[in-house]
């Protein structure tokens, strides 16, 4: 296939100081949850992005000194840290891309977890909640020391093979941003007060980096031009613009965004593609240096528009590069239908925030590139002649069919309903989740191109039907159903009275069942479902109360960076929120609750009750087939397997992963008890 000439501009080389990027695709710094504990996993993952066509590949934030270490991040404290970084730069350079490092000191945002050094800040301030303790205000010697640490880190970066060195002031998590911000900088010396004074250390670090490595490495800055705090913070229209004008020609590249991280990486539920343009579109008008920005770009037309309208020089991406490491190459080769578009769910951020290797709803190979040897575009050809029946066309079944089809297997998919997609198609019709339909769109598009995969709609399968299919392998991907008995994370037994006619589940709401208000939603799931059901019912002008045993609504969404947005929206929509209350009993007129701490009772009146607690696997077909081994043998079925929610209900990302793993493992011989490679700690000899 040939690239559409409309996208030629995306493949022009761009000069960044002393180095040149081969195209305009720029993987901006993003965390991985791998950090310093899994450097090979991280390096291989970044190398694959270079293979996929990203011209610049950046690290995550890199701690430069023990006073600012973060548990899971990478570090560059001295020469001993160089080898792990050199592994990444070598893999990136192998594919002709530039390697960038984001040097960082988190200031009071760090509690100096490992080093136990006293954190530092522009002014005295408590460290990141909920940890006790405070950071001390930096004196002039501390500032001089910080400049030395930053300069040394730049020199070490050059030794490690990096082409671009960042001076990082963004996301409300860096010392330099805290100096810039009026929120945190209460100094009265030459480093506080006016914007020029607050920017002094930022300027000095840029100049120091240029002096140290500017002959070989480009010096980039990452700056949040708007803190979204109005008059209480930096805004793009005032100080953000003034700062860029003040330092316009000093760096070799401007990487601009908004602060804090939950705003910069807003989910698709709360922000559309390209949402940051209104904040950063002024930057190119005040500097001649190249500008990179982000906005969860997945559409090549949107990318071209950013370039041609003079908004950006580089298309920056973190999440889209995770969802599809080969996005640039697919545009270059005219394979737009093969792009796995990011759905903006932030599952990647969630697992990084949980301090484990990130994963992706769209890309099940994310995090497994080295560990399991999974490549996002290549998969081993089939090594058996099995014919595979997949029962269920939800996220697990579709991904299994797609990957098996790519391997060359003959695959038959039977779906009981009249459309494919399972929970994905149902949930994408809920408020704010429309973009999630891309999980279905990508797989449906791929499957339509495969002659060896056949999909049968409106085809419910019973035991006898499966036995008659002449398939040697069967995967049951029949999903799950929301429980209506109140069993969840808090209660492991059915709630008293949970069999009334006024009890509903998310399945009922998604099926369009009309219910009466007032409505009480009991959310013991703690992710998105309770809140989107509440929003949907408010759209219907019903009186809604959302009840949770947690101290906040949608507690898990703290990891996906959405919690504040979700609770704010519910309050704005007039949803009453009752927190820290457990379900005691269900009655005809509402719910009996108890305080999670004191046990004190409370009654919430409701005509309709929606229980969002747990899900029950739809595994009846699997259990029925498994009981009759003789029938399976007679029919030629060698193995029957449950995958996805039918096996263990979880998030959509886990269902997609389960389907992909089933396809990858088919025919593989397990050689070890541990099914992946591990990065082991090397014991120090001096103990």
XYZ file of C-alpha atoms in Angstrom:
687
model
C 0.000 0.000 0.000
C 1.120 3.565 -0.681
C 1.024 6.492 1.712
C -1.631 9.107 1.050
C 0.159 12.269 -0.111
C -1.947 14.311 2.323
C 0.214 12.890 5.105
C 3.591 13.632 3.529
C 4.115 16.564 5.882
C 4.162 14.145 8.837
C 7.275 12.473 7.452
C 9.419 15.539 6.939
C 12.634 15.632 8.994
C 12.818 18.339 11.664
C 16.009 19.804 13.113
C 16.235 20.068 16.916
C 19.384 21.981 17.777
C 22.367 19.777 16.820
C 20.226 16.697 16.014
C 17.561 15.918 13.436
C 14.394 13.865 13.867
C 13.537 11.726 10.829
C 9.810 12.621 10.985
C 7.291 14.499 13.117
C 6.197 11.625 15.369
C 7.418 12.218 18.895
C 6.869 9.849 21.817
C 6.869 12.292 24.697
C 8.057 11.210 28.148
C 5.685 8.795 29.859
C 5.908 6.481 32.827
C 5.760 2.708 32.473
C 5.542 1.244 35.964
C 8.750 -0.598 35.060
C 11.136 2.056 36.261
C 14.532 1.103 37.570
C 13.346 -2.370 38.586
C 12.650 -3.608 35.046
C 15.108 -1.721 32.793
C 15.292 -4.373 30.061
C 11.513 -4.585 29.778
C 11.356 -0.819 29.487
C 14.216 -0.605 26.968
C 12.744 -3.259 24.669
C 9.313 -1.613 24.838
C 10.810 1.743 23.823
C 12.913 0.097 21.112
C 9.805 -1.390 19.537
C 8.306 2.103 19.314
C 11.382 3.210 17.390
C 10.877 0.225 15.093
C 7.290 1.380 14.672
C 8.389 4.730 13.268
C 8.457 7.176 16.187
C 11.318 9.562 15.425
C 11.919 10.548 19.047
C 11.594 8.138 21.957
C 11.657 9.629 25.447
C 12.139 8.074 28.849
C 9.877 8.660 31.812
C 10.895 11.189 34.465
C 14.416 10.395 35.644
C 15.406 11.252 39.205
C 18.729 13.074 39.378
C 19.494 13.057 43.121
C 18.682 11.099 46.306
C 16.761 14.062 47.776
C 14.121 13.530 45.118
C 13.866 9.814 44.459
C 10.530 8.200 43.609
C 10.063 4.492 44.225
C 9.279 3.296 40.716
C 10.972 5.857 38.496
C 14.309 5.550 36.735
C 17.314 7.346 38.158
C 20.568 8.872 36.999
C 22.485 9.650 40.159
C 25.958 8.630 39.003
C 27.912 6.525 36.499
C 26.530 3.272 37.923
C 23.136 4.111 36.404
C 24.470 4.578 32.872
C 24.287 0.924 31.684
C 20.499 0.640 32.097
C 19.979 3.815 30.073
C 22.507 2.794 27.428
C 20.447 -0.336 26.805
C 17.488 1.843 25.860
C 19.443 4.304 23.702
C 21.120 1.455 21.818
C 17.771 -0.104 20.887
C 16.296 3.253 19.899
C 19.315 4.176 17.756
C 19.207 0.765 16.063
C 16.000 1.852 14.343
C 17.215 5.350 13.441
C 15.373 7.273 16.139
C 16.533 9.838 18.684
C 16.561 9.061 22.395
C 15.458 11.707 24.904
C 15.764 11.713 28.690
C 13.507 13.672 31.033
C 15.687 14.828 33.922
C 13.624 15.478 37.017
C 13.717 16.424 40.648
C 10.234 16.093 42.175
C 10.849 18.465 45.075
C 8.264 18.056 47.833
C 6.271 15.681 45.623
C 8.778 13.036 46.713
C 9.278 11.830 50.262
C 12.720 10.549 49.260
C 11.252 7.064 49.630
C 14.457 5.038 49.375
C 17.235 7.474 50.164
C 15.630 9.019 53.280
C 17.198 12.358 52.512
C 15.245 15.453 53.503
C 13.092 16.620 50.557
C 13.671 20.135 49.249
C 11.334 22.808 47.876
C 11.292 26.525 47.037
C 9.505 27.196 50.338
C 8.637 25.086 53.398
C 5.751 22.781 52.490
C 4.345 19.402 53.527
C 5.368 16.515 51.286
C 2.956 14.700 49.006
C -0.156 13.522 50.835
C -0.839 11.316 52.688
C 2.783 10.982 53.837
C 3.777 12.904 56.980
C 6.701 15.289 57.055
C 7.735 18.445 55.232
C 10.222 19.581 52.659
C 12.634 22.270 53.712
C 13.126 25.537 51.884
C 16.220 25.667 49.698
C 18.862 28.229 50.554
C 21.345 29.650 48.024
C 23.752 26.767 48.567
C 20.959 24.269 47.917
C 20.135 26.053 44.681
C 23.788 25.976 43.636
C 23.919 22.274 44.502
C 20.765 21.583 42.527
C 22.286 23.242 39.466
C 25.374 21.031 39.857
C 23.203 17.892 40.126
C 21.236 18.848 37.037
C 24.354 19.652 35.024
C 25.999 16.390 36.101
C 22.882 14.463 35.054
C 23.032 16.110 31.628
C 26.650 15.004 31.226
C 25.788 11.470 32.342
C 22.914 11.487 29.828
C 25.320 12.242 27.015
C 27.541 9.371 28.185
C 24.516 7.056 28.114
C 23.895 7.951 24.466
C 20.929 10.303 24.718
C 20.379 12.809 21.912
C 17.938 15.109 23.712
C 18.153 16.236 27.340
C 15.051 17.630 29.018
C 14.773 20.435 31.531
C 11.431 19.505 33.074
C 8.918 21.951 34.565
C 5.492 20.415 34.282
C 2.670 18.316 35.704
C 2.895 19.934 39.162
C 5.379 17.238 40.181
C 8.757 18.868 39.543
C 10.937 21.193 41.561
C 11.359 23.606 38.649
C 7.581 23.849 38.234
C 7.241 24.546 41.949
C 9.706 27.434 41.592
C 7.667 28.805 38.674
C 4.312 28.502 40.417
C 2.944 31.197 42.720
C 1.182 28.415 44.618
C 4.419 26.983 45.937
C 7.057 29.702 45.623
C 6.776 32.112 48.546
C 10.391 33.285 48.373
C 11.371 36.943 48.738
C 14.880 36.691 47.236
C 15.955 36.745 43.588
C 14.296 33.340 43.071
C 10.834 34.456 44.188
C 8.240 37.147 43.651
C 8.109 38.287 40.020
C 7.795 35.809 37.173
C 11.302 36.715 36.041
C 12.636 35.804 39.482
C 10.568 32.611 39.759
C 11.873 31.583 36.317
C 15.497 32.280 37.236
C 16.381 28.688 38.216
C 14.573 27.330 35.173
C 16.606 29.630 32.935
C 19.853 28.737 34.693
C 19.240 24.991 34.272
C 18.559 25.425 30.552
C 21.760 27.445 30.177
C 23.720 24.915 32.248
C 22.482 22.047 30.089
C 23.410 23.900 26.902
C 26.859 24.620 28.260
C 27.384 21.001 29.339
C 26.059 19.032 26.371
C 24.600 21.478 23.854
C 27.314 20.814 21.278
C 26.076 17.232 20.826
C 22.666 16.990 22.497
C 19.558 19.068 21.973
C 18.176 20.749 25.085
C 14.416 20.514 25.372
C 12.101 21.987 27.956
C 8.824 20.495 29.093
C 6.545 23.172 30.454
C 2.965 23.262 31.681
C 1.801 26.618 30.339
C -1.487 26.488 32.266
C -2.182 25.039 35.711
C -5.968 25.321 35.168
C -6.242 27.219 38.458
C -7.285 30.579 37.048
C -5.879 33.543 38.945
C -4.378 31.215 41.551
C -1.873 29.690 39.122
C -0.064 30.033 35.847
C -2.400 30.542 32.888
C -1.676 30.261 29.184
C -3.096 33.722 28.563
C -0.895 35.513 31.083
C 2.146 34.058 32.825
C 2.333 30.965 30.634
C 2.708 33.134 27.562
C 5.018 35.597 29.292
C 7.325 32.767 30.339
C 7.579 31.331 26.834
C 8.223 34.809 25.430
C 10.891 35.380 28.086
C 12.787 32.172 27.224
C 11.615 31.778 23.613
C 14.931 31.061 21.897
C 16.810 29.518 24.805
C 15.901 25.808 24.432
C 16.180 23.801 21.218
C 12.621 22.496 21.561
C 9.457 23.383 23.473
C 7.362 20.485 24.803
C 4.223 22.184 26.117
C 1.148 20.927 27.929
C -1.170 21.660 30.851
C -0.971 20.732 34.505
C -1.596 18.591 36.542
C -1.241 15.054 35.196
C -4.958 14.289 35.530
C -5.636 17.246 33.234
C -2.788 16.620 30.790
C -3.815 12.961 30.461
C -7.564 13.446 30.723
C -9.561 10.407 29.680
C -11.786 10.357 26.609
C -14.751 10.495 28.984
C -13.784 14.049 29.862
C -11.763 15.414 26.915
C -11.767 14.926 23.109
C -8.802 14.430 20.777
C -6.707 17.584 20.502
C -8.194 19.111 23.656
C -4.999 20.954 24.662
C -4.821 23.148 21.574
C -6.625 26.085 23.175
C -3.933 26.280 25.840
C -0.758 25.791 23.803
C -1.584 27.225 20.355
C 0.221 30.507 21.082
C 3.662 28.949 21.567
C 4.743 28.739 17.921
C 3.891 32.391 17.426
C 6.510 33.498 19.963
C 9.431 31.158 19.206
C 11.302 29.935 16.152
C 12.146 26.662 17.877
C 10.172 23.472 17.135
C 7.150 22.777 19.341
C 5.700 19.441 20.423
C 2.361 19.005 22.158
C -0.075 16.245 22.971
C -3.804 15.650 22.732
C -4.318 11.888 22.443
C -3.861 12.156 18.670
C -4.855 9.061 16.686
C -6.285 10.562 13.494
C -3.697 11.405 10.805
C -6.001 14.142 9.545
C -5.964 15.785 12.978
C -2.190 15.472 13.027
C -1.793 17.142 9.644
C -4.158 19.896 10.736
C -1.976 20.636 13.764
C 1.087 20.987 11.541
C -0.452 22.956 8.696
C -2.264 25.395 10.973
C 0.980 26.159 12.748
C -0.003 24.747 16.124
C 2.735 22.120 16.395
C 5.903 20.959 14.656
C 5.815 17.501 16.228
C 2.876 15.255 17.007
C 3.484 14.299 20.592
C 2.009 11.124 22.010
C 2.214 8.971 25.080
C -1.010 6.930 25.219
C -1.458 6.577 21.432
C 2.121 5.254 21.220
C 1.226 2.665 23.845
C -1.972 1.590 22.079
C -0.138 1.293 18.768
C 3.669 1.466 18.740
C 3.495 1.168 14.932
C 1.072 4.052 14.379
C 3.604 6.148 12.351
C 4.610 3.228 10.149
C 0.979 2.361 9.427
C 0.292 5.918 8.298
C 3.494 5.887 6.236
C 2.502 2.615 4.555
C -1.110 3.635 3.916
C -2.528 1.109 6.408
C -4.872 3.401 8.315
C -7.393 0.632 8.957
C -4.720 -1.276 10.863
C -4.197 1.449 13.484
C -5.157 0.467 17.028
C -6.522 3.787 18.198
C -6.124 4.721 21.847
C -9.479 4.727 23.649
C -8.320 7.130 26.362
C -9.314 4.857 29.244
C -6.039 5.415 31.175
C -5.617 1.800 32.178
C -1.972 2.406 31.228
C -1.711 5.157 33.858
C -3.609 3.071 36.395
C -1.122 0.242 36.494
C 1.825 2.598 36.484
C 0.221 4.287 39.478
C -0.084 0.861 41.077
C 3.718 0.537 40.642
C 3.541 -2.371 38.203
C 4.316 -2.554 34.452
C 1.669 -0.738 32.478
C -0.876 -2.470 30.292
C -3.250 -1.313 27.579
C -6.851 -2.109 26.657
C -6.143 -1.942 22.928
C -2.629 -3.407 22.907
C -2.399 -6.675 24.895
C 1.327 -6.996 24.112
C 2.121 -3.831 26.098
C 4.539 -4.717 28.886
C 5.146 -8.198 27.474
C 7.601 -7.254 24.701
C 10.671 -8.618 26.518
C 9.049 -10.582 29.323
C 7.110 -12.894 27.014
C 8.630 -11.948 23.668
C 5.326 -10.596 22.369
C 5.673 -8.231 19.429
C 2.690 -5.939 18.740
C 2.644 -6.710 15.009
C 4.198 -10.167 14.662
C 2.954 -13.465 15.969
C 4.191 -17.013 15.247
C 2.456 -18.901 12.446
C 0.244 -21.806 13.477
C 2.002 -25.034 14.368
C -1.028 -27.358 14.421
C -3.955 -28.053 12.117
C -6.586 -27.425 14.774
C -9.881 -25.807 13.865
C -11.004 -23.450 16.612
C -14.530 -22.605 17.741
C -14.936 -19.449 19.811
C -18.287 -19.040 21.537
C -18.883 -15.365 22.214
C -17.844 -12.249 20.278
C -16.981 -9.908 23.124
C -13.517 -8.426 23.703
C -11.909 -11.759 24.671
C -13.503 -13.751 21.861
C -12.782 -11.146 19.190
C -9.135 -10.711 20.188
C -8.658 -14.481 20.302
C -10.195 -14.775 16.831
C -8.089 -11.923 15.462
C -4.793 -13.265 16.804
C -5.596 -16.864 15.820
C -6.578 -15.669 12.377
C -3.276 -13.811 12.097
C -1.502 -17.043 12.993
C -3.349 -18.831 10.174
C -5.812 -20.982 12.089
C -9.289 -21.739 10.788
C -11.562 -19.983 13.270
C -15.332 -19.992 13.747
C -16.965 -17.424 16.042
C -20.514 -18.007 17.239
C -22.317 -15.017 18.780
C -25.740 -15.430 20.366
C -26.776 -11.822 19.739
C -27.336 -10.035 16.446
C -24.213 -7.861 16.793
C -20.644 -8.457 17.878
C -18.838 -6.613 20.638
C -20.316 -8.038 23.827
C -19.843 -5.725 26.787
C -17.799 -3.281 24.708
C -20.682 -2.359 22.427
C -23.066 -2.115 25.376
C -20.811 -0.025 27.577
C -19.730 2.284 24.756
C -23.342 3.489 24.618
C -23.103 4.813 28.166
C -22.348 8.519 28.804
C -18.772 9.457 27.931
C -17.648 5.993 26.819
C -18.341 6.195 23.063
C -14.624 6.117 22.165
C -14.360 2.712 23.848
C -16.089 1.267 20.785
C -12.649 1.414 19.122
C -11.902 -1.881 20.890
C -14.573 -3.429 18.693
C -13.874 -1.335 15.593
C -10.219 -2.369 15.326
C -10.933 -6.072 15.747
C -13.964 -6.091 13.466
C -11.930 -4.374 10.735
C -9.096 -6.884 11.057
C -11.451 -9.868 11.064
C -13.206 -8.703 7.895
C -9.858 -9.033 6.099
C -9.348 -12.661 7.194
C -10.778 -15.360 4.960
C -9.913 -17.998 7.563
C -12.187 -16.460 10.239
C -15.974 -16.803 10.026
C -18.445 -15.069 12.352
C -21.988 -16.354 12.865
C -24.451 -13.928 14.465
C -27.725 -14.815 16.166
C -26.212 -18.217 16.906
C -26.709 -19.281 20.525
C -24.730 -22.417 21.236
C -25.806 -25.308 23.429
C -23.778 -28.369 24.349
C -25.066 -30.365 21.386
C -24.311 -27.487 18.990
C -20.688 -27.297 20.129
C -20.206 -31.049 19.825
C -21.394 -30.953 16.210
C -18.997 -28.253 14.958
C -16.109 -30.513 13.939
C -13.640 -28.260 15.787
C -10.797 -29.733 17.820
C -10.409 -26.716 20.118
C -13.136 -24.689 21.786
C -12.820 -21.354 23.608
C -15.784 -20.253 25.686
C -15.931 -16.452 25.833
C -19.528 -15.964 26.949
C -18.808 -13.103 29.321
C -20.487 -12.395 32.622
C -23.661 -10.951 34.132
C -23.973 -8.328 36.857
C -25.099 -9.877 40.142
C -28.390 -8.722 41.665
C -27.889 -10.183 45.146
C -25.525 -7.576 46.608
C -22.437 -9.771 46.771
C -19.376 -7.620 46.173
C -16.156 -6.439 47.718
C -17.780 -5.535 51.017
C -20.375 -8.305 51.401
C -19.624 -11.901 50.492
C -23.142 -13.161 51.209
C -26.419 -12.099 49.540
C -27.918 -8.976 51.039
C -31.180 -9.535 52.943
C -34.169 -8.641 50.768
C -32.161 -8.497 47.532
C -34.817 -10.415 45.572
C -37.397 -7.663 45.314
C -39.004 -6.490 42.098
C -37.424 -3.058 42.541
C -33.859 -4.444 42.239
C -31.950 -3.676 39.042
C -28.399 -4.140 37.753
C -26.265 -2.320 35.169
C -27.329 -4.989 32.652
C -30.960 -3.917 33.091
C -30.087 -0.269 32.625
C -27.980 -1.020 29.525
C -30.869 -3.126 28.174
C -33.078 -0.043 28.337
C -35.324 -1.158 31.195
C -37.375 1.818 32.379
C -37.191 2.383 36.122
C -38.886 4.809 38.488
C -37.307 7.408 40.699
C -36.049 8.148 43.168
C -33.151 5.779 42.451
C -30.498 4.516 44.861
C -27.308 3.114 43.314
C -25.174 0.989 45.603
C -21.652 0.940 44.141
C -19.374 -1.726 45.570
C -17.518 -2.080 42.241
C -15.604 1.201 42.678
C -14.676 1.784 39.039
C -16.617 3.618 36.309
C -19.899 1.694 36.105
C -21.676 3.145 39.135
C -20.915 6.717 38.111
C -21.910 6.351 34.448
C -25.190 4.666 35.457
C -25.830 7.577 37.808
C -25.099 10.041 35.015
C -27.336 8.182 32.573
C -30.265 8.148 34.999
C -29.836 11.857 35.704
C -30.013 12.410 31.953
C -33.477 10.836 32.266
C -34.359 13.424 34.941
C -34.523 10.832 37.700
C -33.621 11.663 41.285
C -30.401 9.716 41.986
C -28.428 8.887 45.113
C -25.116 7.070 44.743
C -23.965 5.118 47.795
C -20.478 3.696 48.292
C -18.616 2.021 51.167
C -15.532 3.983 50.085
C -14.596 7.480 51.176
C -14.798 8.664 47.552
C -16.855 7.837 44.483
C -15.273 5.436 41.960
C -12.222 4.819 44.109
C -10.244 2.826 41.513
C -10.499 5.767 39.120
C -7.962 7.536 41.330
C -5.474 5.319 39.506
C -6.888 6.250 36.083
C -6.639 9.964 36.996
C -10.419 10.423 36.779
C -11.717 10.410 40.346
C -11.866 14.166 40.812
C -13.473 14.629 37.397
C -16.071 11.921 38.105
C -17.112 13.192 41.524
C -17.223 16.784 40.276
C -19.488 15.829 37.368
C -21.876 13.862 39.585
C -22.179 16.765 41.992
C -22.741 19.183 39.108
C -25.471 16.887 37.788
C -27.205 16.893 41.147
C -26.430 13.324 42.174
C -26.536 12.953 45.955
C -23.480 11.072 47.217
C -23.505 8.960 50.367
C -20.032 7.748 51.316
C -18.641 5.226 53.816
C -21.924 3.331 54.074
C -22.339 -0.440 53.699
C -25.452 -2.195 52.457
C -27.296 -3.882 55.328
C -30.597 -4.814 53.693
C -32.827 -4.079 50.718
C -36.444 -3.150 51.223
C -39.432 -2.234 49.085
C -38.956 1.446 49.898
C -35.150 1.700 49.783
C -31.878 0.621 51.370
C -30.815 0.089 54.952
C -27.202 1.194 55.406
C -24.622 1.112 58.157
C -21.567 3.286 58.723
C -18.400 1.387 57.808
C -16.782 2.618 61.036
C -19.455 2.952 63.704
C -22.174 0.620 62.434
C -24.733 3.388 62.904
C -27.754 2.835 60.703
C -29.312 4.990 58.012
C -32.174 4.477 55.577
C -32.199 5.882 52.030
C -35.618 5.895 50.396
C -35.817 4.745 46.775
C -38.432 3.350 44.431
C -35.698 1.644 42.376
C -32.417 0.181 43.536
C -29.444 -0.464 41.211
C -26.821 -2.829 42.611
C -23.348 -2.350 41.102
C -21.415 -4.911 43.094
C -19.904 -7.876 41.222
C -20.352 -10.033 38.152
C -21.127 -13.712 37.747
C -19.291 -15.665 34.998
C -21.570 -17.015 32.266
C -19.826 -20.388 32.364
C -22.799 -22.763 32.165
C -21.839 -23.943 28.683
C -18.250 -24.582 29.735
C -19.304 -26.526 32.824
C -21.828 -28.551 30.839
C -19.258 -29.508 28.213
C -16.583 -30.265 30.789
C -18.784 -32.784 32.578
C -19.034 -35.100 29.565
C -15.472 -36.091 28.645
C -16.699 -39.044 26.588
C -18.824 -36.782 24.385
C -15.919 -34.383 23.907
C -13.604 -37.200 22.882
C -16.172 -38.673 20.497
C -16.718 -35.281 18.850
C -12.970 -34.760 18.364
C -12.657 -31.869 20.818
C -9.188 -32.017 22.384
C -9.492 -29.055 24.729
C -12.104 -26.629 25.947
C -11.015 -23.372 27.592
C -12.726 -20.471 29.328
C -11.358 -17.017 28.486
C -12.135 -13.467 29.521
C -15.019 -12.598 31.821
C -16.397 -16.111 31.481
C -13.275 -17.280 33.300
C -12.827 -14.364 35.723
C -14.755 -11.073 35.319
C -12.432 -8.073 35.196
C -11.732 -4.944 33.169
C -11.916 -4.922 29.362
C -8.119 -4.767 29.129
C -7.895 -8.083 30.968
C -10.470 -9.664 28.666
C -8.515 -8.578 25.572
C -5.293 -9.840 27.148
C -6.917 -13.193 27.951
C -8.051 -13.619 24.355
C -4.609 -12.727 23.039
C -2.850 -15.019 25.497
C -5.092 -17.910 24.475
C -4.141 -17.371 20.853
C -0.418 -17.000 21.599
C -0.303 -20.074 23.831
C -2.122 -22.325 21.381
C 0.278 -25.082 20.385
C 3.076 -23.716 22.567
C 4.861 -26.123 24.860
C 5.371 -24.843 28.394
C 9.036 -25.393 29.241
C 9.169 -23.664 32.617
C 6.921 -23.226 35.626
C 7.250 -19.436 35.305
C 5.783 -18.490 31.893
C 7.890 -15.367 31.363
C 11.403 -14.018 31.767
C 12.322 -12.174 34.923
C 14.775 -9.390 35.608
C 16.598 -10.555 38.720
C 18.417 -8.400 41.229
C 22.168 -8.812 41.194
C 23.450 -9.273 44.733
C 26.064 -6.804 45.834
C 29.368 -8.446 46.802
C 30.071 -5.998 49.628
C 27.655 -7.063 52.335
